[in-house]
Amino acid sequence: MMKKNQSSVSKFLLLGLPIRPKEQGLYRALFLAMYLITVLGNLLILLLIRLDSRLHTPMYFFLSHLAFSDISLSSIVVPQMLVNMQTRQQFISYEGCISQMYFFVLFGCLDNFLLALMAYDRYAAICHPLRYVTLMRKELCVSLVAGSWFFCCVHALLHTLLLIQLPFCADRTIANFFCDLTALLKLSCSDISINELAIFTEGGVLFTLPLSIILGSYICIGTTVLRIPSTKRFFKTFSTCGSHLFVVSLYYGTLAGVYFSSSSQNSDDKDIIASVIYTVVTPMLNPFIYSLRNRDIKQALDILVHRASFFISSPVNREFFPKEESKIMKQLYLCVSEFKMEMQWQKKRSMSSESEFILLGLPIRPEEQGLFYALFLAMYLTTVLGNLLIILLIRLDSRLHTPMYFFLSHLAFSDVSLSSVTVPKMLINNADTERIHLISQCIIQECFFLIFGGLDSFLLTSMAYDRYVVICHPLYYTIIMRQNLCFLLVIVSWALSIVRALVHTLLLVRLSFLRDNTLPHIFCDLSALLNLSSSDTTVNELVILTVGTVVITLLFLCILVSYGHIGATILRAPSVKGICKALSTCGSHLSVVSLYYGAIIGLYFFPSPRNTNDKDVIMAVLYSLVIPMLNPFIYSLRNQDMKGALGNILSRRNFSL
């Protein structure tokens, strides 16, 4: 029967992702980068766990197998998809399709079991800490992993053997980017009731059993924590189980969206997007989730780097290299030695010249660090993903190729950059005890913060002018807001923002910092740095009061004048319909302007005594994190164009071979 299938069906056609031909290059580069991050990140976890004896624990033993499974799961799907996107020949052989389906089912099932084992490990560590070593002994861990591999191999083999007995119809088109089992069953001409029965019984049991173990483990953990409730114990439990809980949510949420949601025929694109998240995004995120706040992984990485340098510099190890490699190793040894001497000299020089700053960070108690860390990390990821989604929608939908959305795309990029200048370092400082900034790093951060902060002001002014033209001069809109003018406005905004930042930065680097090196802030703010200088800062303060005030005031006046003209135009012929239409046109921009300038006024134009540093820090968080996070929601929550563009991407079904 297998030979009959191979003779009648030699290959299948994979329709791939629902994207246009001109977008192939962009998506190919994106998925290639994600695949490389997945492989390198999970390989690094495997290497660290293998080399560091402190990571030879049950939790990291299971994590190493999960990393290997994630690499395998992505490698089954993504390389074939990239080749198809490059060559535009989206055919896959019958044997290749069946093999891909088998290994996909195998490693997908293995992920399921490993997550259950890791949940049981967390249950044993929290609910039975005194018996943890006895419960999670080495023999049991090896047996659990071996049993997981065995059951998953049998599970995948069963579905493969049932599949190869089916004949396939003339239509060999798979509406997906890989050979999914359910998609293959839809192409069969014979009765597939046995296959569906196996999926719902055997497959359902293998799916619900690990999920039940995970739910049971966390119910027991929650019960144990609530017996003696305390904030410290709660945060300790959250830090222990947070990474695993996040991965479980990603895994089962995506799995449920792909296989258990009711999908009509016109929702194939939704299934494809969910499959991309499951096979590409989740394996890529796992290394970051498990290592971002994991001190064991960070320490293992530091030890690995030092061990590599020691191995190179150790004279004992030179005899293991051939003679023809001795010169190369000697050069490497000299380079490492020079680098160490340079670092020691730099360290001595920095200690003698007070070239380091200590950021005090947020005014929160130590036991609240974990909660705020998770909150700010979630806000930062929302900021980046939301603004990148806006840029992607504007780039892909031709209906959004207008001056307003052109300015909005630059504003979204500026918001991502503004948050990325401050938030990642703040998160690292929040996780580590050492909150030291070199003076060079501090000045670079201050410079880029000023660039993107100024760019936001200029772009909001350009968008206000665009709203003024579209309401006050609708007949001349296309003439006034022509493409050349829009480009010129953006270029001038970038140029003036860079010049303004360079002026402040060049004046700052001439100052001496020999007194207190403690910054009561979350980032290197210009005013906070000037307070630490032992030199005369009169020129710096004069430039801030003149250049800075003129730029902010001038731009704010332009926005007020634009909306003054808009209000006057509406009041000439007042009507409820006209007011509602103007409000829907300008409401989003008005909200962002109010947030932006409200934060600036509260931060820089209200005199603050020494005991109000906490207020300044909170206002800085609002300006550098909250507003960039809210902008995507403000501009897309009631924006029909954005919703329509997102719907078009999700519902696009015209594929190009």
XYZ file of C-alpha atoms in Angstrom:
657
model
C 0.000 0.000 0.000
C 2.877 2.354 0.759
C 4.319 1.734 -2.709
C 0.945 2.459 -4.262
C 0.803 5.793 -2.458
C 4.313 6.692 -3.532
C 3.569 5.877 -7.144
C 0.286 7.774 -7.231
C 1.401 10.731 -5.080
C 5.001 11.743 -5.593
C 4.858 15.219 -4.039
C 2.656 17.780 -2.311
C 2.300 21.511 -2.877
C 2.808 23.711 0.197
C 1.028 27.046 -0.227
C 3.160 28.574 2.518
C 2.489 31.884 4.240
C -0.265 34.206 2.963
C 2.064 36.986 1.856
C 2.582 38.819 -1.404
C 5.653 38.133 -3.588
C 7.203 41.558 -2.925
C 7.074 40.863 0.814
C 8.913 37.536 0.559
C 12.322 39.083 1.211
C 11.205 40.860 4.378
C 9.571 37.767 5.882
C 12.445 35.516 4.810
C 14.940 37.740 6.633
C 12.662 37.879 9.688
C 12.200 34.107 9.935
C 15.884 33.464 9.253
C 16.841 35.768 12.125
C 14.303 34.106 14.424
C 15.554 30.643 13.479
C 19.193 31.572 14.117
C 18.250 33.072 17.499
C 16.354 29.872 18.325
C 19.269 27.608 17.459
C 22.004 29.726 19.047
C 20.007 30.469 22.205
C 19.040 26.859 22.864
C 22.532 25.598 21.991
C 23.980 28.071 24.481
C 21.659 26.713 27.174
C 22.728 23.154 26.321
C 26.402 24.133 26.482
C 26.097 25.951 29.805
C 24.177 23.106 31.447
C 26.706 20.582 30.155
C 29.788 22.504 31.346
C 28.682 23.945 34.690
C 28.362 21.365 37.461
C 26.083 23.668 39.469
C 23.463 23.248 36.746
C 23.492 19.460 37.017
C 20.094 19.451 38.742
C 16.766 17.880 37.703
C 15.302 21.207 36.579
C 18.176 21.999 34.232
C 18.347 18.375 33.095
C 14.760 18.677 31.867
C 15.498 22.153 30.473
C 18.400 20.806 28.391
C 16.093 18.241 26.777
C 13.487 20.958 26.186
C 16.135 23.113 24.469
C 17.147 20.196 22.243
C 13.488 19.521 21.435
C 12.909 23.182 20.529
C 15.903 23.200 18.193
C 14.653 20.041 16.512
C 11.088 21.308 16.235
C 12.187 24.518 14.517
C 14.741 22.732 12.318
C 12.054 20.405 10.967
C 9.890 23.274 9.723
C 11.792 26.546 9.279
C 14.672 25.575 6.901
C 12.228 23.989 4.434
C 10.006 27.063 4.635
C 12.977 29.395 3.999
C 14.082 27.327 0.994
C 10.558 27.454 -0.443
C 10.420 31.229 0.024
C 13.811 31.636 -1.644
C 13.325 29.312 -4.632
C 9.529 29.784 -4.903
C 9.294 26.056 -5.642
C 6.987 24.992 -2.842
C 6.798 21.286 -3.620
C 7.778 18.637 -1.084
C 8.184 14.947 -1.855
C 5.851 12.317 -0.419
C 8.637 10.786 1.665
C 9.818 14.202 2.861
C 6.273 15.198 3.827
C 5.639 12.016 5.829
C 9.038 12.325 7.551
C 8.420 15.961 8.418
C 5.016 15.099 9.874
C 6.483 12.244 11.939
C 9.248 14.302 13.546
C 6.937 17.278 14.058
C 4.491 15.104 16.014
C 7.396 13.518 17.914
C 9.020 16.726 19.162
C 5.692 18.484 19.709
C 4.674 15.608 21.991
C 8.095 15.660 23.692
C 7.691 19.345 24.544
C 4.371 18.459 26.127
C 5.847 15.757 28.364
C 8.926 17.775 29.338
C 6.804 20.697 30.498
C 4.847 18.265 32.683
C 8.079 16.875 34.179
C 9.340 20.368 34.921
C 6.036 21.189 36.647
C 6.407 18.070 38.806
C 9.969 19.116 39.648
C 8.705 22.543 40.822
C 6.016 20.804 42.874
C 8.617 18.613 44.603
C 10.939 21.598 45.236
C 8.233 23.780 46.838
C 5.856 21.294 48.468
C 8.479 18.763 49.651
C 11.788 20.654 49.918
C 13.268 18.318 52.549
C 12.625 15.235 50.424
C 13.496 16.883 47.096
C 16.832 15.080 46.678
C 15.164 11.734 47.390
C 12.153 12.326 45.159
C 14.052 13.761 42.192
C 16.997 11.371 42.209
C 19.060 10.912 39.076
C 17.651 7.492 38.165
C 14.077 8.798 38.276
C 14.889 11.826 36.109
C 16.565 9.667 33.464
C 13.655 7.213 33.543
C 11.107 10.034 33.155
C 12.900 11.524 30.152
C 13.429 8.090 28.563
C 9.753 7.284 29.073
C 8.798 10.601 27.455
C 10.929 9.834 24.403
C 9.491 6.315 24.163
C 5.827 7.347 24.375
C 6.321 10.222 21.910
C 8.069 7.962 19.394
C 5.225 5.432 19.652
C 2.661 8.244 19.394
C 4.244 9.677 16.231
C 4.799 6.236 14.708
C 1.156 5.254 15.240
C -0.178 8.294 13.380
C 2.403 7.862 10.621
C 1.522 4.207 10.027
C -2.174 5.055 9.888
C -1.493 7.919 7.487
C 0.613 6.052 4.919
C -2.217 3.565 4.358
C -4.498 6.305 2.998
C -4.777 7.129 -0.721
C -4.726 10.815 -1.654
C -6.963 12.640 -4.135
C -5.858 14.582 -7.170
C -5.746 17.778 -5.120
C -2.357 17.702 -3.407
C -2.381 21.292 -2.144
C -1.621 21.761 1.561
C -2.865 25.117 2.862
C 0.029 25.436 5.279
C 3.799 25.939 5.317
C 4.592 22.426 6.549
C 3.067 18.955 6.431
C 0.624 19.095 9.316
C -1.251 15.895 10.162
C -4.716 17.442 10.037
C -3.972 19.133 6.703
C -2.824 15.814 5.215
C -5.945 13.999 6.395
C -8.111 16.543 4.560
C -6.446 15.508 1.266
C -7.311 11.829 1.606
C -10.021 10.247 -0.572
C -10.726 7.313 1.769
C -12.375 7.002 5.148
C -10.292 8.692 7.838
C -12.501 7.786 10.796
C -9.788 5.512 12.260
C -7.220 8.317 12.041
C -9.590 10.797 13.674
C -10.449 8.247 16.363
C -6.740 7.771 17.120
C -6.255 11.541 17.310
C -9.165 12.057 19.705
C -8.439 9.037 21.928
C -4.738 8.252 22.038
C -3.664 11.765 21.094
C -6.178 13.308 23.474
C -4.944 11.162 26.365
C -1.297 12.061 25.702
C -2.299 15.725 25.588
C -4.580 15.872 28.621
C -2.357 13.707 30.862
C 0.622 16.151 30.921
C -1.778 19.102 31.167
C -3.469 17.468 34.171
C -0.063 16.906 35.794
C 0.814 20.575 35.274
C -2.504 21.814 36.667
C -2.332 19.400 39.618
C 1.242 20.439 40.410
C 0.436 24.146 40.444
C -2.731 23.618 42.474
C -0.624 21.855 45.121
C 1.985 24.632 44.928
C -0.696 27.288 45.384
C -2.202 25.410 48.319
C 1.205 25.102 49.968
C 1.957 28.804 49.567
C -1.459 29.878 50.889
C -1.136 27.791 54.049
C 1.357 30.297 55.450
C 0.840 33.384 53.271
C 3.639 35.941 53.179
C 4.845 38.419 50.597
C 8.398 37.084 50.698
C 7.273 33.504 50.153
C 4.928 34.537 47.370
C 7.673 36.346 45.457
C 10.088 33.466 46.007
C 7.537 31.043 44.554
C 6.860 33.370 41.644
C 10.566 33.680 40.860
C 10.901 29.877 41.014
C 7.890 29.026 38.841
C 7.409 32.193 36.768
C 9.505 31.097 33.794
C 7.862 27.681 33.573
C 4.365 29.169 33.940
C 5.047 31.620 31.123
C 6.284 28.882 28.787
C 3.296 26.671 29.642
C 0.928 29.542 28.860
C 2.597 30.141 25.497
C 2.668 26.457 24.614
C -0.850 25.431 25.537
C -2.405 28.727 24.493
C -1.011 28.385 20.985
C -1.748 24.656 20.829
C -5.363 25.278 21.799
C -5.635 28.053 19.228
C -4.305 25.839 16.428
C -6.018 22.515 17.053
C -8.995 23.041 19.353
C -10.589 26.272 18.146
C -13.463 25.911 15.711
C -12.058 27.102 12.381
C -14.150 27.518 9.270
C -12.714 27.173 5.807
C -11.991 30.897 5.492
C -9.865 30.942 8.651
C -6.840 29.036 7.307
C -4.691 32.154 7.602
C -5.441 32.344 11.323
C -4.338 28.725 11.743
C -1.130 29.424 9.824
C -0.258 32.412 11.994
C -0.907 30.389 15.143
C 1.268 27.580 13.757
C 4.081 30.076 13.132
C 3.868 31.178 16.760
C 3.966 27.570 17.929
C 6.812 26.361 15.712
C 8.962 29.507 15.449
C 8.188 32.100 18.109
C 7.794 29.884 21.192
C 11.087 27.962 20.677
C 12.839 31.306 20.142
C 11.448 32.822 23.351
C 12.236 29.874 25.631
C 15.975 30.690 26.049
C 15.159 34.294 26.939
C 12.410 33.312 29.368
C 14.596 30.802 31.191
C 17.768 32.898 31.296
C 16.730 36.547 31.499
C 16.504 36.589 35.301
C 18.236 33.287 35.970
C 21.347 33.973 38.040
C 22.560 30.393 37.628
C 22.609 30.730 33.840
C 24.302 34.143 34.033
C 26.985 32.854 36.399
C 27.526 29.787 34.218
C 28.016 32.026 31.182
C 30.515 34.181 33.074
C 32.435 31.094 34.184
C 32.452 29.756 30.623
C 33.981 32.985 29.309
C 36.658 32.987 31.999
C 37.341 29.289 31.456
C 37.853 29.855 27.729
C 40.338 32.664 28.352
C 42.144 30.579 30.963
C 42.372 27.613 28.589
C 43.941 29.795 25.922
C 46.380 31.434 28.302
C 47.385 28.309 30.226
C 50.890 27.031 29.242
C 49.913 23.464 30.171
C 47.359 23.264 27.398
C 49.734 24.277 24.619
C 51.108 20.746 24.205
C 47.698 19.528 23.038
C 47.931 21.664 19.887
C 49.987 20.687 16.827
C 53.188 22.559 16.163
C 51.747 24.350 13.130
C 49.061 25.817 15.414
C 51.486 26.992 18.101
C 52.049 30.381 16.456
C 48.318 31.029 16.220
C 47.785 30.029 19.854
C 50.701 32.220 20.902
C 49.178 35.180 19.107
C 45.833 34.472 20.756
C 47.562 34.278 24.116
C 49.292 37.616 23.541
C 46.000 39.218 22.456
C 44.232 37.933 25.546
C 47.071 39.129 27.781
C 47.044 42.582 26.200
C 43.280 42.729 26.548
C 43.504 41.823 30.248
C 46.188 44.468 30.825
C 44.088 47.046 28.987
C 41.024 46.188 31.066
C 43.034 46.404 34.295
C 44.433 49.778 33.240
C 40.987 51.017 32.318
C 39.661 49.807 35.667
C 42.423 51.599 37.593
C 41.889 54.736 35.581
C 38.145 54.629 36.151
C 38.644 54.128 39.884
C 41.026 57.096 40.068
C 38.842 59.461 38.023
C 35.411 58.512 39.398
C 34.238 57.520 35.861
C 31.412 55.312 37.071
C 27.895 56.234 38.094
C 25.611 54.278 40.367
C 21.946 54.368 39.362
C 19.706 54.130 42.407
C 16.796 53.044 40.219
C 13.174 52.897 41.276
C 12.207 53.844 44.836
C 10.801 50.415 45.671
C 11.500 47.921 48.419
C 13.666 44.840 47.697
C 10.793 42.402 48.176
C 8.822 44.234 45.465
C 11.609 44.040 42.867
C 10.248 40.869 41.248
C 6.753 42.261 40.807
C 7.957 45.519 39.248
C 10.448 43.631 37.093
C 7.665 41.493 35.596
C 5.455 44.575 35.169
C 8.067 46.663 33.349
C 9.190 43.716 31.228
C 5.589 43.147 30.116
C 5.171 46.871 29.377
C 8.410 46.972 27.383
C 7.478 43.917 25.307
C 4.044 45.450 24.688
C 5.708 48.693 23.587
C 8.053 46.972 21.151
C 5.500 44.549 19.697
C 2.734 47.163 19.448
C 4.850 49.773 17.683
C 6.477 47.179 15.399
C 2.986 45.983 14.456
C 2.043 49.553 13.508
C 5.175 49.881 11.355
C 4.462 46.519 9.698
C 0.819 47.365 8.954
C 1.737 50.754 7.476
C 4.444 49.124 5.375
C 2.228 46.344 4.006
C -1.121 48.092 3.423
C -1.116 50.557 0.521
C -4.174 52.349 1.940
C -2.011 53.518 4.847
C 0.574 55.134 2.565
C -0.577 58.640 3.535
C 1.249 61.539 5.232
C -0.431 60.904 8.597
C 0.611 57.249 8.741
C 4.043 58.110 7.340
C 4.612 60.355 10.376
C 3.036 57.715 12.630
C 5.472 55.037 11.429
C 8.415 57.281 12.366
C 6.791 58.044 15.716
C 6.415 54.308 16.365
C 10.097 53.739 15.528
C 11.080 56.628 17.790
C 8.984 55.213 20.652
C 10.601 51.776 20.315
C 14.042 53.384 20.334
C 13.228 55.676 23.271
C 12.106 52.747 25.406
C 15.025 50.577 24.287
C 17.509 53.251 25.372
C 16.356 53.149 29.002
C 14.198 50.119 29.854
C 16.541 47.140 29.142
C 19.293 48.656 31.294
C 16.746 49.423 34.005
C 15.580 45.789 33.943
C 19.174 44.531 34.184
C 19.830 46.871 37.115
C 16.638 45.669 38.758
C 17.777 42.043 38.465
C 21.396 42.641 39.525
C 22.734 44.132 42.711
C 25.419 46.153 40.901
C 23.896 49.180 39.185
C 27.036 50.722 37.756
C 27.193 52.769 34.562
C 30.503 53.725 32.966
C 30.660 57.418 32.123
C 30.895 56.610 28.400
C 27.774 54.432 28.586
C 25.981 57.083 30.587
C 26.749 59.845 28.108
C 25.720 57.651 25.142
C 22.427 56.828 26.851
C 21.818 60.519 27.586
C 22.576 61.455 23.962
C 20.189 58.929 22.412
C 17.508 59.736 24.971
C 17.672 63.391 23.925
C 17.618 62.465 20.223
C 14.489 60.334 20.366
C 12.790 62.557 22.944
C 13.304 65.548 20.652
C 12.246 63.524 17.614
C 8.938 62.708 19.312
C 8.285 66.440 19.756
C 9.013 67.246 16.114
C 6.920 64.350 14.800
C 3.922 65.286 16.948
C 4.169 68.808 15.533
C 4.286 67.490 11.955
C 1.234 65.338 12.642
C -0.619 68.370 14.071
C 0.149 70.303 10.904
C -1.131 67.372 8.838
C -4.419 67.403 10.810
C -4.682 71.171 10.298
C -4.337 70.817 6.520
C -6.786 67.924 6.182
C -9.532 69.766 8.139
C -8.921 73.401 7.233
C -7.818 72.893 3.593
C -9.253 69.526 2.491
C -9.304 70.427 -1.220
C -5.598 71.337 -1.202
C -4.503 68.462 1.037
C -2.786 66.374 -1.643
C -1.037 69.465 -3.004
C 0.162 70.795 0.341
C 1.082 67.471 1.948
C 2.971 66.123 -1.039
C 5.555 63.395 -0.654
C 8.562 65.717 -0.918
C 7.306 67.922 1.916
C 6.662 64.921 4.171
C 10.178 63.598 3.590
C 11.605 67.062 4.234
C 9.721 67.441 7.520
C 10.963 64.074 8.795
C 14.559 64.685 7.693
C 14.605 68.129 9.329
C 13.142 66.587 12.514
C 15.943 64.019 12.632
C 18.630 66.617 11.883
C 17.474 69.129 14.509
C 17.046 66.399 17.140
C 20.562 65.089 16.526
C 22.098 68.586 16.579
C 20.276 69.445 19.813
C 21.434 66.224 21.470
C 25.024 66.711 20.295
C 25.143 70.250 21.690
C 24.111 69.076 25.154
C 26.384 66.030 24.972
C 29.492 67.977 23.903
C 28.939 70.466 26.698
C 28.453 67.603 29.156
C 31.659 65.696 28.325
C 33.758 68.757 29.206
C 32.616 68.633 32.822
C 34.401 66.892 35.679
C 32.649 64.450 37.997
C 34.733 64.204 41.152
C 32.147 64.417 43.898
C 29.251 62.057 44.524
C 28.748 59.489 41.726
C 25.232 58.413 42.750
C 22.370 59.153 40.342
C 18.922 59.111 42.008
C 17.310 58.059 38.754
C 16.513 55.074 36.521
C 18.703 56.315 33.641
C 21.347 58.932 32.932
C 19.185 62.035 32.797
C 20.872 65.274 31.744
C 19.711 67.320 34.733
C 20.725 64.545 37.154
C 24.213 64.387 35.608
C 24.658 68.146 35.878
C 23.861 67.975 39.590
C 26.854 65.633 40.084
C 29.387 67.820 38.308
C 32.093 69.664 40.268
C 32.635 72.092 37.372
C 30.727 75.238 36.570
C 27.495 74.238 34.791
C 26.322 77.749 33.964
C 26.813 77.274 30.211
C 24.977 73.954 30.262
C 22.050 75.393 32.178
C 21.959 78.418 29.867
C 21.791 76.160 26.798
C 19.022 74.080 28.389
C 16.992 77.170 29.207
C 17.495 78.729 25.771
C 17.802 75.994 23.129
C 15.745 73.399 24.957
C 13.003 75.775 26.002
C 12.824 77.442 22.577
C 12.519 74.076 20.802
C 9.869 72.662 23.142
C 7.919 75.918 23.375
C 8.028 76.564 19.634
C 6.823 73.083 18.786
C 4.106 73.222 21.439
C 2.932 76.604 20.090
C 2.769 75.140 16.567
C 0.506 72.368 17.865
C -1.692 74.882 19.723
C -1.946 77.122 16.650
C -2.871 74.143 14.451
C -5.673 73.113 16.791
C -6.735 76.738 17.190
C -7.279 76.932 13.425
C -9.045 73.555 13.465
C -11.401 74.758 16.208
C -12.085 78.027 14.377
C -12.855 76.151 11.154
C -15.326 73.843 12.913
C -17.068 76.702 14.734
C -17.701 78.598 11.501
C -20.403 76.069 10.637
C -21.044 74.231 13.892
C -22.787 70.866 13.737
C -22.750 67.747 15.860
C -21.664 65.667 12.870
C -18.770 68.006 12.066
C -17.557 68.064 15.675
C -17.725 64.260 15.948
C -15.875 63.866 12.643
C -13.127 66.295 13.714
C -12.836 64.576 17.072
C -12.476 61.149 15.438
C -9.828 62.596 13.118
C -7.813 64.405 15.782
C -8.737 62.551 18.982
C -5.841 60.099 18.917
C -3.272 62.797 18.246
C -4.730 65.052 20.933
C -4.535 62.242 23.497
C -0.871 61.547 22.703
C 0.004 65.264 22.794
C -1.690 65.644 26.176
C 0.210 62.665 27.592
C 3.536 63.727 26.086
C 3.577 67.398 27.071
C 1.856 66.698 30.381
C 4.728 64.386 31.343
C 7.365 66.881 30.138
C 5.762 69.746 32.055
C 5.508 67.668 35.198
C 9.104 66.472 34.886
C 11.055 69.534 33.762
C 9.004 72.681 34.431
C 7.887 72.158 38.024
C 10.524 73.021 40.654
C 11.350 69.945 42.698
C 13.050 70.060 46.105
C 15.493 67.352 47.072
C 12.903 65.176 48.761
C 10.853 64.830 45.547
C 13.316 62.686 43.594
C 10.842 59.839 43.730
C 8.267 61.972 41.916
C 10.812 62.770 39.175
C 11.634 59.073 38.761
C 7.956 58.149 38.488
C 7.390 60.898 35.928
C 10.419 59.670 33.971
C 8.967 56.147 33.914
C 5.709 57.596 32.611
C 7.525 59.498 29.869
C 9.981 56.804 28.755
C 7.825 53.676 29.154
C 4.109 54.277 29.671
C 3.505 56.757 26.844
C 5.382 54.695 24.195
C 3.354 51.663 25.316
C 0.018 53.523 25.067
C 0.638 55.070 21.640
C -0.164 51.892 19.637
C -3.418 51.433 21.553
C -4.404 55.088 21.175
C -3.765 55.107 17.438
C -5.341 51.723 16.684
C -8.104 51.144 19.228
C -10.720 53.125 17.278
C -8.838 53.431 14.011
C -10.799 51.673 11.280
C -7.882 51.903 8.823
C -5.588 50.020 11.223
C -8.228 47.406 11.949
C -8.876 46.982 8.238
C -5.153 46.591 7.499
C -4.800 43.955 10.215
C -7.869 42.132 8.917
C -6.474 42.138 5.385
C -3.227 40.538 6.516
C -5.061 37.859 8.470
C -7.601 37.104 5.741
C -5.312 37.308 2.724
C -5.580 34.032 0.774
C -4.121 34.844 -2.618
C -0.880 32.883 -2.723
C 1.861 33.270 -5.322
C 3.930 30.257 -6.407
